[in-house]
GROMACS .gro file of C-alpha atoms in nm:
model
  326
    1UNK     CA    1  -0.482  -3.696   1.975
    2UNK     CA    2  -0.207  -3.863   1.747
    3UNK     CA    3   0.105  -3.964   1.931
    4UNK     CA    4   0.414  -3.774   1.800
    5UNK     CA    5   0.661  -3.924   1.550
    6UNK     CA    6   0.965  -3.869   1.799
    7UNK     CA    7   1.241  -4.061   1.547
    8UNK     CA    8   1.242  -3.835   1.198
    9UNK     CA    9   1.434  -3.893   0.889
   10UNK     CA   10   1.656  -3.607   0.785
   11UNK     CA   11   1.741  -3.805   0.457
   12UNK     CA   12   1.418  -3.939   0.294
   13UNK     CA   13   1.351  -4.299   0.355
   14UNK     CA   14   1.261  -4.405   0.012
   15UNK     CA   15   1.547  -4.268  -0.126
   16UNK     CA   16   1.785  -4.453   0.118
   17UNK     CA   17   1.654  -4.799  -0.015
   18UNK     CA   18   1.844  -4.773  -0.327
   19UNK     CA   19   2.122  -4.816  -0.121
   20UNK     CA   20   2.037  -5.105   0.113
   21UNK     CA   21   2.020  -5.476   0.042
   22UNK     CA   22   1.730  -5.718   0.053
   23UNK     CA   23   1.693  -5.675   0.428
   24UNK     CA   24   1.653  -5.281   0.347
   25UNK     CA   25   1.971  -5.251   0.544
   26UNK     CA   26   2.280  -4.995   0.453
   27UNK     CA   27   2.614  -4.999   0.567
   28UNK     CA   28   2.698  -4.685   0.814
   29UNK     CA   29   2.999  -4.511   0.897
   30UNK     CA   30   3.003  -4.250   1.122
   31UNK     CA   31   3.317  -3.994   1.061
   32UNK     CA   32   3.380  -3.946   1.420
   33UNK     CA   33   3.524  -4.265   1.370
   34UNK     CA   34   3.444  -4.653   1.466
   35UNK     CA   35   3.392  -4.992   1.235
   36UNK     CA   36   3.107  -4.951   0.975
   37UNK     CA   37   2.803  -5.112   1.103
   38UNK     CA   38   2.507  -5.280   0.924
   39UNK     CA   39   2.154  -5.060   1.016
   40UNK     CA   40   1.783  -5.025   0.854
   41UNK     CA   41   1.708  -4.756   0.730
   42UNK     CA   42   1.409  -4.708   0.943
   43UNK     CA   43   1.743  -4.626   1.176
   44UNK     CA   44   1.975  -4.406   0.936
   45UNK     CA   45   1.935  -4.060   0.924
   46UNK     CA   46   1.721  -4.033   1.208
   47UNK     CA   47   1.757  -3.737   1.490
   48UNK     CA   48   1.505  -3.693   1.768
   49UNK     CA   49   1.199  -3.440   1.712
   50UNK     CA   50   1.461  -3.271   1.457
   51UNK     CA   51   1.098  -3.124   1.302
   52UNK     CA   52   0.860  -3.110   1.607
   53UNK     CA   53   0.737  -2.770   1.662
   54UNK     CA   54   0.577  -2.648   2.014
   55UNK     CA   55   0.227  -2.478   1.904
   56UNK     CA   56   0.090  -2.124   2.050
   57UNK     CA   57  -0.099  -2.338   2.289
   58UNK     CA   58   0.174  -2.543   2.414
   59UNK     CA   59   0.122  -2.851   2.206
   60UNK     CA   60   0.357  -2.995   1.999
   61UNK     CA   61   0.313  -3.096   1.629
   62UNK     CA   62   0.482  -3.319   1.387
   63UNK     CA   63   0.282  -3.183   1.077
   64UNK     CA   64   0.575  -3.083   0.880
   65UNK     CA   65   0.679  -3.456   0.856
   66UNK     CA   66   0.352  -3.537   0.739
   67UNK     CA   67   0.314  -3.268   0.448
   68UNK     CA   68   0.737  -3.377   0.377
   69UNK     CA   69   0.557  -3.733   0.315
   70UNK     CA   70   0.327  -3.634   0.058
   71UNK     CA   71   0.586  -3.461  -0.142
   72UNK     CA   72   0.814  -3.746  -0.089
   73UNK     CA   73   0.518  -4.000  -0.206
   74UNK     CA   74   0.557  -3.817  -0.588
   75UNK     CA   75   0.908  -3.787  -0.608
   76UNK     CA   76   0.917  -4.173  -0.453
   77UNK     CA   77   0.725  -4.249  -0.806
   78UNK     CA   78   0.942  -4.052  -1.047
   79UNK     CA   79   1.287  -4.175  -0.948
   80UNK     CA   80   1.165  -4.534  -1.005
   81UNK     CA   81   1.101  -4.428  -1.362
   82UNK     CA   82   1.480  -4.300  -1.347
   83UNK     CA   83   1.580  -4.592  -1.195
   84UNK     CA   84   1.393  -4.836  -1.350
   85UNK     CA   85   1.534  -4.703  -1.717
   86UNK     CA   86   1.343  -4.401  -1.830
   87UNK     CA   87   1.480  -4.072  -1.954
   88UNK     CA   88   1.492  -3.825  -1.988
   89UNK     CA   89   1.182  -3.775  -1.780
   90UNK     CA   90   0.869  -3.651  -1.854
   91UNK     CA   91   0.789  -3.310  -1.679
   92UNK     CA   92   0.559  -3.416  -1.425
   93UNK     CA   93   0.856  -3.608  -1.293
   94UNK     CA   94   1.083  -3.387  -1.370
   95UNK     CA   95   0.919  -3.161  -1.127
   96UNK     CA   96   0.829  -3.399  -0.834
   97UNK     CA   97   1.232  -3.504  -0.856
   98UNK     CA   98   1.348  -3.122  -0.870
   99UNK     CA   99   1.085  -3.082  -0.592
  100UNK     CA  100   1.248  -3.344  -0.342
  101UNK     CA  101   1.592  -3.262  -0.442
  102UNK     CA  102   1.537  -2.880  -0.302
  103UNK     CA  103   1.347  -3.021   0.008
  104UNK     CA  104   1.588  -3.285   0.104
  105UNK     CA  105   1.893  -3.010   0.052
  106UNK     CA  106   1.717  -2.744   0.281
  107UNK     CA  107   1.632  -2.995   0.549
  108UNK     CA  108   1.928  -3.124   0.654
  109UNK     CA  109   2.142  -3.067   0.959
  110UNK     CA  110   2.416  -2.942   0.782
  111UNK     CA  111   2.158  -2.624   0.654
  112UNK     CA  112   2.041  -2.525   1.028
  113UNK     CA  113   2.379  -2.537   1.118
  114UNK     CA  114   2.443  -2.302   0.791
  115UNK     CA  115   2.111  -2.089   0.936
  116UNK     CA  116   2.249  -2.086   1.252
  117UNK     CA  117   2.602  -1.951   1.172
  118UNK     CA  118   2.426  -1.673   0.989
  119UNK     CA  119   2.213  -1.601   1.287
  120UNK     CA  120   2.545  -1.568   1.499
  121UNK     CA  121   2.746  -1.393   1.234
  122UNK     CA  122   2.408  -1.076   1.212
  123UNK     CA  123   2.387  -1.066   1.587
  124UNK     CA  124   2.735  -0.997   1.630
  125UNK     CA  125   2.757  -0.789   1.336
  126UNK     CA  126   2.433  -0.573   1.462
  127UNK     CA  127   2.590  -0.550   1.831
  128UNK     CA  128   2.904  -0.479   1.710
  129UNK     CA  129   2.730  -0.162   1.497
  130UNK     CA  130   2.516  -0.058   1.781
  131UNK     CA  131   2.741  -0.012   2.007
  132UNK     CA  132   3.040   0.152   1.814
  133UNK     CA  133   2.978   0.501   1.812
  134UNK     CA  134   2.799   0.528   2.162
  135UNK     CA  135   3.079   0.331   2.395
  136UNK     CA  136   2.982   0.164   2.706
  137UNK     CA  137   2.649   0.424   2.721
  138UNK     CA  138   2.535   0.261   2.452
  139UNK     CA  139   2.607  -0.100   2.542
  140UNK     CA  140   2.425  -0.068   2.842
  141UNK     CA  141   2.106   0.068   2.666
  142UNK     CA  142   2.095  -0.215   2.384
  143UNK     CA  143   2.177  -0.488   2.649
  144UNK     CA  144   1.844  -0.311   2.885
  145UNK     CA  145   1.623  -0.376   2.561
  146UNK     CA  146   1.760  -0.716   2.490
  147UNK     CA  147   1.677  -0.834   2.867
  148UNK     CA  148   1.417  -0.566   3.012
  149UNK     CA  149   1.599  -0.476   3.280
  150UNK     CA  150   1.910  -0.235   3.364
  151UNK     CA  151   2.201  -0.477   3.313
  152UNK     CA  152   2.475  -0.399   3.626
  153UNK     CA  153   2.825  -0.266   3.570
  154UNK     CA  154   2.980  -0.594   3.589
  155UNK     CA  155   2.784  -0.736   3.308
  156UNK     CA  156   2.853  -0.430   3.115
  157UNK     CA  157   3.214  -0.472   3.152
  158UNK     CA  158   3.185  -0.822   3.087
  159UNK     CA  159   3.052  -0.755   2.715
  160UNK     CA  160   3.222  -0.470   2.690
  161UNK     CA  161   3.549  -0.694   2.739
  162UNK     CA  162   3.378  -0.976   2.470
  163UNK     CA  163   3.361  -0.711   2.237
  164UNK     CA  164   3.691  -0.510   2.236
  165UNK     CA  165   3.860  -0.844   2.250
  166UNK     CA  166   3.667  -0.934   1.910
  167UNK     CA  167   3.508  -1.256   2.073
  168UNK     CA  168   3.218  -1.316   1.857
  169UNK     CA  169   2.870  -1.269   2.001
  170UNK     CA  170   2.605  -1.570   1.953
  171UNK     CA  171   2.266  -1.491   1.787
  172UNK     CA  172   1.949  -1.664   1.875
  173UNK     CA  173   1.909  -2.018   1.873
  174UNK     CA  174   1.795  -2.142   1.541
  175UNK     CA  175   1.496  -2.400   1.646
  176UNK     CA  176   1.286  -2.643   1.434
  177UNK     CA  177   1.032  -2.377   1.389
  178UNK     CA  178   1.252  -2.161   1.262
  179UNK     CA  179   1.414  -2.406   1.020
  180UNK     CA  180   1.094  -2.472   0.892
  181UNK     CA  181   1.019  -2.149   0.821
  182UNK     CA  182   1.309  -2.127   0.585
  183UNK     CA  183   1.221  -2.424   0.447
  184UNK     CA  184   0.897  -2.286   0.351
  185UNK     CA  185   1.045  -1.934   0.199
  186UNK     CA  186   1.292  -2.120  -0.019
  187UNK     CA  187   1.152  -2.415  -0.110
  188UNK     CA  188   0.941  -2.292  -0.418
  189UNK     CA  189   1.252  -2.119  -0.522
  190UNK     CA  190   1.491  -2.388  -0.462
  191UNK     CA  191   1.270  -2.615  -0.688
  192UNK     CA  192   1.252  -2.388  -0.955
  193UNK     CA  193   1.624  -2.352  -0.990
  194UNK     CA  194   1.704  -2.695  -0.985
  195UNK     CA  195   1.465  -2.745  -1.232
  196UNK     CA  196   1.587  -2.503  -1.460
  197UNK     CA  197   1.925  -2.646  -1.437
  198UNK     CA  198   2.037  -2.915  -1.758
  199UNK     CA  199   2.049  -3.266  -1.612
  200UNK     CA  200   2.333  -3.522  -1.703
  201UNK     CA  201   2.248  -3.910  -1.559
  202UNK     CA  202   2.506  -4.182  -1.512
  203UNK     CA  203   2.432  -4.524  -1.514
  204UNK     CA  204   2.748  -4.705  -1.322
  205UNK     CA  205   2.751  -5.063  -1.479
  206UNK     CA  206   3.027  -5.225  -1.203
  207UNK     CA  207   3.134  -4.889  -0.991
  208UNK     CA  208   2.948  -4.845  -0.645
  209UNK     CA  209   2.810  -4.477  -0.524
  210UNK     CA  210   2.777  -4.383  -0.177
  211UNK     CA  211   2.567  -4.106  -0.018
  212UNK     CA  212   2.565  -3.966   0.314
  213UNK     CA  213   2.308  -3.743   0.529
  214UNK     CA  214   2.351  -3.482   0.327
  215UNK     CA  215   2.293  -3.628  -0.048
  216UNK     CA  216   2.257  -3.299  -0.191
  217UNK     CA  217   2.630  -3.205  -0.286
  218UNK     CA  218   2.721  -2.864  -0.442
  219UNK     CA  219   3.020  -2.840  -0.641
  220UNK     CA  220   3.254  -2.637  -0.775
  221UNK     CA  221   3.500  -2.808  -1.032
  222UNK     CA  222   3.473  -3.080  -0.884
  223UNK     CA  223   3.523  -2.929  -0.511
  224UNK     CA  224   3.257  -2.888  -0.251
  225UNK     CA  225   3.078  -2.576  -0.194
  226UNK     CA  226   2.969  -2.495   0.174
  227UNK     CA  227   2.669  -2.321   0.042
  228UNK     CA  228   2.472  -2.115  -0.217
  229UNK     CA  229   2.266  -2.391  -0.444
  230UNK     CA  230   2.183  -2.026  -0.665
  231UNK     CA  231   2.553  -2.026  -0.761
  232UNK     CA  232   2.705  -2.320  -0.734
  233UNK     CA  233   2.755  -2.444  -1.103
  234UNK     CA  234   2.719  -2.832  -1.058
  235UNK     CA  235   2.477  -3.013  -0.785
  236UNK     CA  236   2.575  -3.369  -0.754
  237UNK     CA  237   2.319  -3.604  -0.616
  238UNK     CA  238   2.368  -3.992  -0.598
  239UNK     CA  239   1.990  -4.138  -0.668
  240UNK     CA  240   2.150  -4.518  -0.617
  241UNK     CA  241   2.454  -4.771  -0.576
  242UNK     CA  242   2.473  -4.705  -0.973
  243UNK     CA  243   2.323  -4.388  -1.059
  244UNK     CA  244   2.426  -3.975  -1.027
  245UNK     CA  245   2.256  -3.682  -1.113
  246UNK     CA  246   2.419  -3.384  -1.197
  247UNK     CA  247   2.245  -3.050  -1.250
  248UNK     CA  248   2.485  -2.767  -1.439
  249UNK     CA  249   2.509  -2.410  -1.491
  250UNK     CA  250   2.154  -2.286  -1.660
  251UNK     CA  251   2.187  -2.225  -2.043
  252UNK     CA  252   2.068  -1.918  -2.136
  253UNK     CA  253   1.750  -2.001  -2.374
  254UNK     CA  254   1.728  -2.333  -2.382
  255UNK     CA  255   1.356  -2.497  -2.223
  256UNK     CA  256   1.379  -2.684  -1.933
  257UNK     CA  257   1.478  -3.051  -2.030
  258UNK     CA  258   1.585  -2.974  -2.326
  259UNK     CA  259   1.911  -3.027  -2.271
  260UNK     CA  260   1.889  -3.294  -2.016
  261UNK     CA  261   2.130  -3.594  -2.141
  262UNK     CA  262   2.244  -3.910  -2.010
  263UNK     CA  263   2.654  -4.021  -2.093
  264UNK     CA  264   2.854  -4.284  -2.038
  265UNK     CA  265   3.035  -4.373  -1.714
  266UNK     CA  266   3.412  -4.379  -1.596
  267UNK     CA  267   3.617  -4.485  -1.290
  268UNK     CA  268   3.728  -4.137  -1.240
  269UNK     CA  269   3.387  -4.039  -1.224
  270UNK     CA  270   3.247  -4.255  -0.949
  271UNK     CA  271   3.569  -4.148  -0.714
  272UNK     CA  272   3.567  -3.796  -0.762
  273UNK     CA  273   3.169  -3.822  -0.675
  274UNK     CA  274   3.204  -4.025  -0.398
  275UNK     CA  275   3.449  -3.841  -0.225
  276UNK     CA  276   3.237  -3.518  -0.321
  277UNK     CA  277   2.936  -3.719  -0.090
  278UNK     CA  278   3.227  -3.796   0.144
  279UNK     CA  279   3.304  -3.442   0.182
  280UNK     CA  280   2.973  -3.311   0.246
  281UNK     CA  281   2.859  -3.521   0.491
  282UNK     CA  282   2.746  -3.373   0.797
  283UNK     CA  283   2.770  -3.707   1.097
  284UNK     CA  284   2.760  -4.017   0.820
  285UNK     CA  285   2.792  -4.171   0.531
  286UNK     CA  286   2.633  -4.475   0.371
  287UNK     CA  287   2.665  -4.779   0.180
  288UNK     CA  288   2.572  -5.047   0.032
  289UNK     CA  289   2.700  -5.356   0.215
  290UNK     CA  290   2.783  -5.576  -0.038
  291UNK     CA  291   3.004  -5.299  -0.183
  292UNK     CA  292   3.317  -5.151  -0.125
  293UNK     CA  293   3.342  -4.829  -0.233
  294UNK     CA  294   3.558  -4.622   0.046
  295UNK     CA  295   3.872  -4.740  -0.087
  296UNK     CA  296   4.097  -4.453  -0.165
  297UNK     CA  297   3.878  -4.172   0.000
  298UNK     CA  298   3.927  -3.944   0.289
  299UNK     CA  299   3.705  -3.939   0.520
  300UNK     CA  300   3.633  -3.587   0.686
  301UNK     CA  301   3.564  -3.519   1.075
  302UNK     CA  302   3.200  -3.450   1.158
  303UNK     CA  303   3.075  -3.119   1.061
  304UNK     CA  304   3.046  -3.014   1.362
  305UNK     CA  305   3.383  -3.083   1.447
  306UNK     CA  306   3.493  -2.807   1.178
  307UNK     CA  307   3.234  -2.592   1.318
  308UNK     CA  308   3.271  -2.585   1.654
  309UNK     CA  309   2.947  -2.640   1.694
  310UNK     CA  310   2.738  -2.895   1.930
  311UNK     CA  311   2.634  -3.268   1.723
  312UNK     CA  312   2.291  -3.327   1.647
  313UNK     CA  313   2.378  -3.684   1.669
  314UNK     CA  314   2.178  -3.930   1.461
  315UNK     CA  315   2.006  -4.221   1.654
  316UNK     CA  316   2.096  -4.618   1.596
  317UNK     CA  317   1.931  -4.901   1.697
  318UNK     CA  318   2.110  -4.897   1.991
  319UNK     CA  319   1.995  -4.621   2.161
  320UNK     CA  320   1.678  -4.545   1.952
  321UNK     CA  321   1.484  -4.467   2.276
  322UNK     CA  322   1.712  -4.245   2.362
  323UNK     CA  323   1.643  -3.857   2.294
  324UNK     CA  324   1.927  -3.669   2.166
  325UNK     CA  325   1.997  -3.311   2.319
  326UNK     CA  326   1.927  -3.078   2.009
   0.00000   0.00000   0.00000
């Protein structure tokens, strides 16, 4: 039986190298604070089991990672070609990129926390409808079918209290099985929309990108948008030190590439991207380390922090052997 891959990637590997020196080291700075350290990017990015699903029969599986690694193989190819000077791209590449750019926005930790606020936020909201027109009666029938047995009068006044006081009630725990399955339903979707979306490149000639463990960045005039990739007019993502990819609003009747351009760089444009990437950023944000590119930005707490929601903290070389409580 093959041995689990405990330490998975929530930012693709590959992609992480075009920010890393010769040593295939970044620079990593966490936004709960500390000095930026030097790490590999076999290290960055990396959460315990994040995708390890238990099995029917009690076994545990790290398939997803595996089929995430054939898809990443393709798109691995393609954004060399970008990289490496061509475009616009021919559409076999054009796919595998638009392909990796959905997957590596869905899989993030940033999106189960976004599943998992919308799991709290129906619970509460189905509860909350349940129980309004039938009073405590009521309460104490839904809260029998929710645990199988007769709940007693204290914990009936105990929810009843939650509930009239407008504490909001949490839904079930979104898992990596669960995650996965929503990475599955959208994905196909996902792709197609970002491929139907015009793409602008920007070489930087002296100007230095960052990106951060969630490289995907939706935007809004420039701001950040929580969520919605359908809507969002502009997805920003940083594909090196030097190079961005945006993806605009679809135009109404023209093919896909057609309008896919490439213009010339400014100042203004690598700091209102990097503090975009900033922004977004769920635990991290990364660097190359002979650059110096923070300058001037502001650096938001972890997302969890604006949350209120626990860390899914992302293992170092430090305490790599450590599991982290998910």
């Amino acid at each position: 039986m093959a041995k689990i891959k405990r330490r998975q990637h929530i930012v693709s590997k590959f992609y992480l190298s075009g920010f890393a020196n010769g040593t295939k080291r970044v620079m990593q700075i966490r936004l709960a604070g500390g000095n930026p350290q030097p790490i590999s990017i076999t290290d960055a990015t990396v959460i315990s089991h994040f995708y390890t699903v238990t099995l029917p029969d009690g076994t545990r599986s790290d398939a997803f990672e595996d089929a995430m690694s054939e898809l990443e193989r393709a798109a691995a190819t393609s954004l060399r070609r970008i990289l490496s000077g061509t475009w616009p791209l021919p559409t076999a590449d054009r796919e595998a990129v638009a392909s990796w750019i959905a997957l590596q926005y869905l899989r993030t930790a940033a999106v189960r926390r976004t599943f998992q606020e919308l799991s709290d936020f129906l619970t509460d909201l189905a509860l909350r409808t349940e129980v309004a027109g039938g009073g405590k009666d009521r309460l104490r029938t839904v809260l029998q079918e929710i645990d199988g047995v007769s709940p007693t009068e204290e914990d009936v006044e105990f929810w009843w209290d939650d509930l009239t006081a407008g504490k909001p009630q949490p839904g079930p725990t979104i898992d990596p099985a669960d995650h996965l399955q929503q990475i599955i339903r959208q994905h196909r979707d996902s792709t197609l929309m970002m491929r139907a979306r015009p793409w602008t490149l920007i070489r930087f000639r002296r100007k230095a990108l960052i990106t951060g463990d969630c490289p995907v960045v939706l935007l809004d005039d420039g701001a950040v948008v929580g969520a919605g990739y359908a809507l969002a007019p502009t997805v920003l993502v940083p594909l090196d030190r030097r190079t961005a990819l945006l993806l605009s609003e679809v135009a109404a009747g023209v093919p896909e590439g057609e309008a896919d351009v490439q213009i010339a760089p400014t100042a203004a444009m690598a700091r209102v991207f990097n503090q975009a990437i900033a922004s977004n950023a769920y635990a991290a944000v990364f660097h190359h380390p002979d650059d110096d590119p923070l300058t001037g930005l502001s650096l938001p707490p972890p997302m969890r922090s604006r949350a209120g929601l626990p860390d899914l903290p992302l293992d170092d070389e430090d305490d790599a052997e450590a599991d982290p409580v998910i």
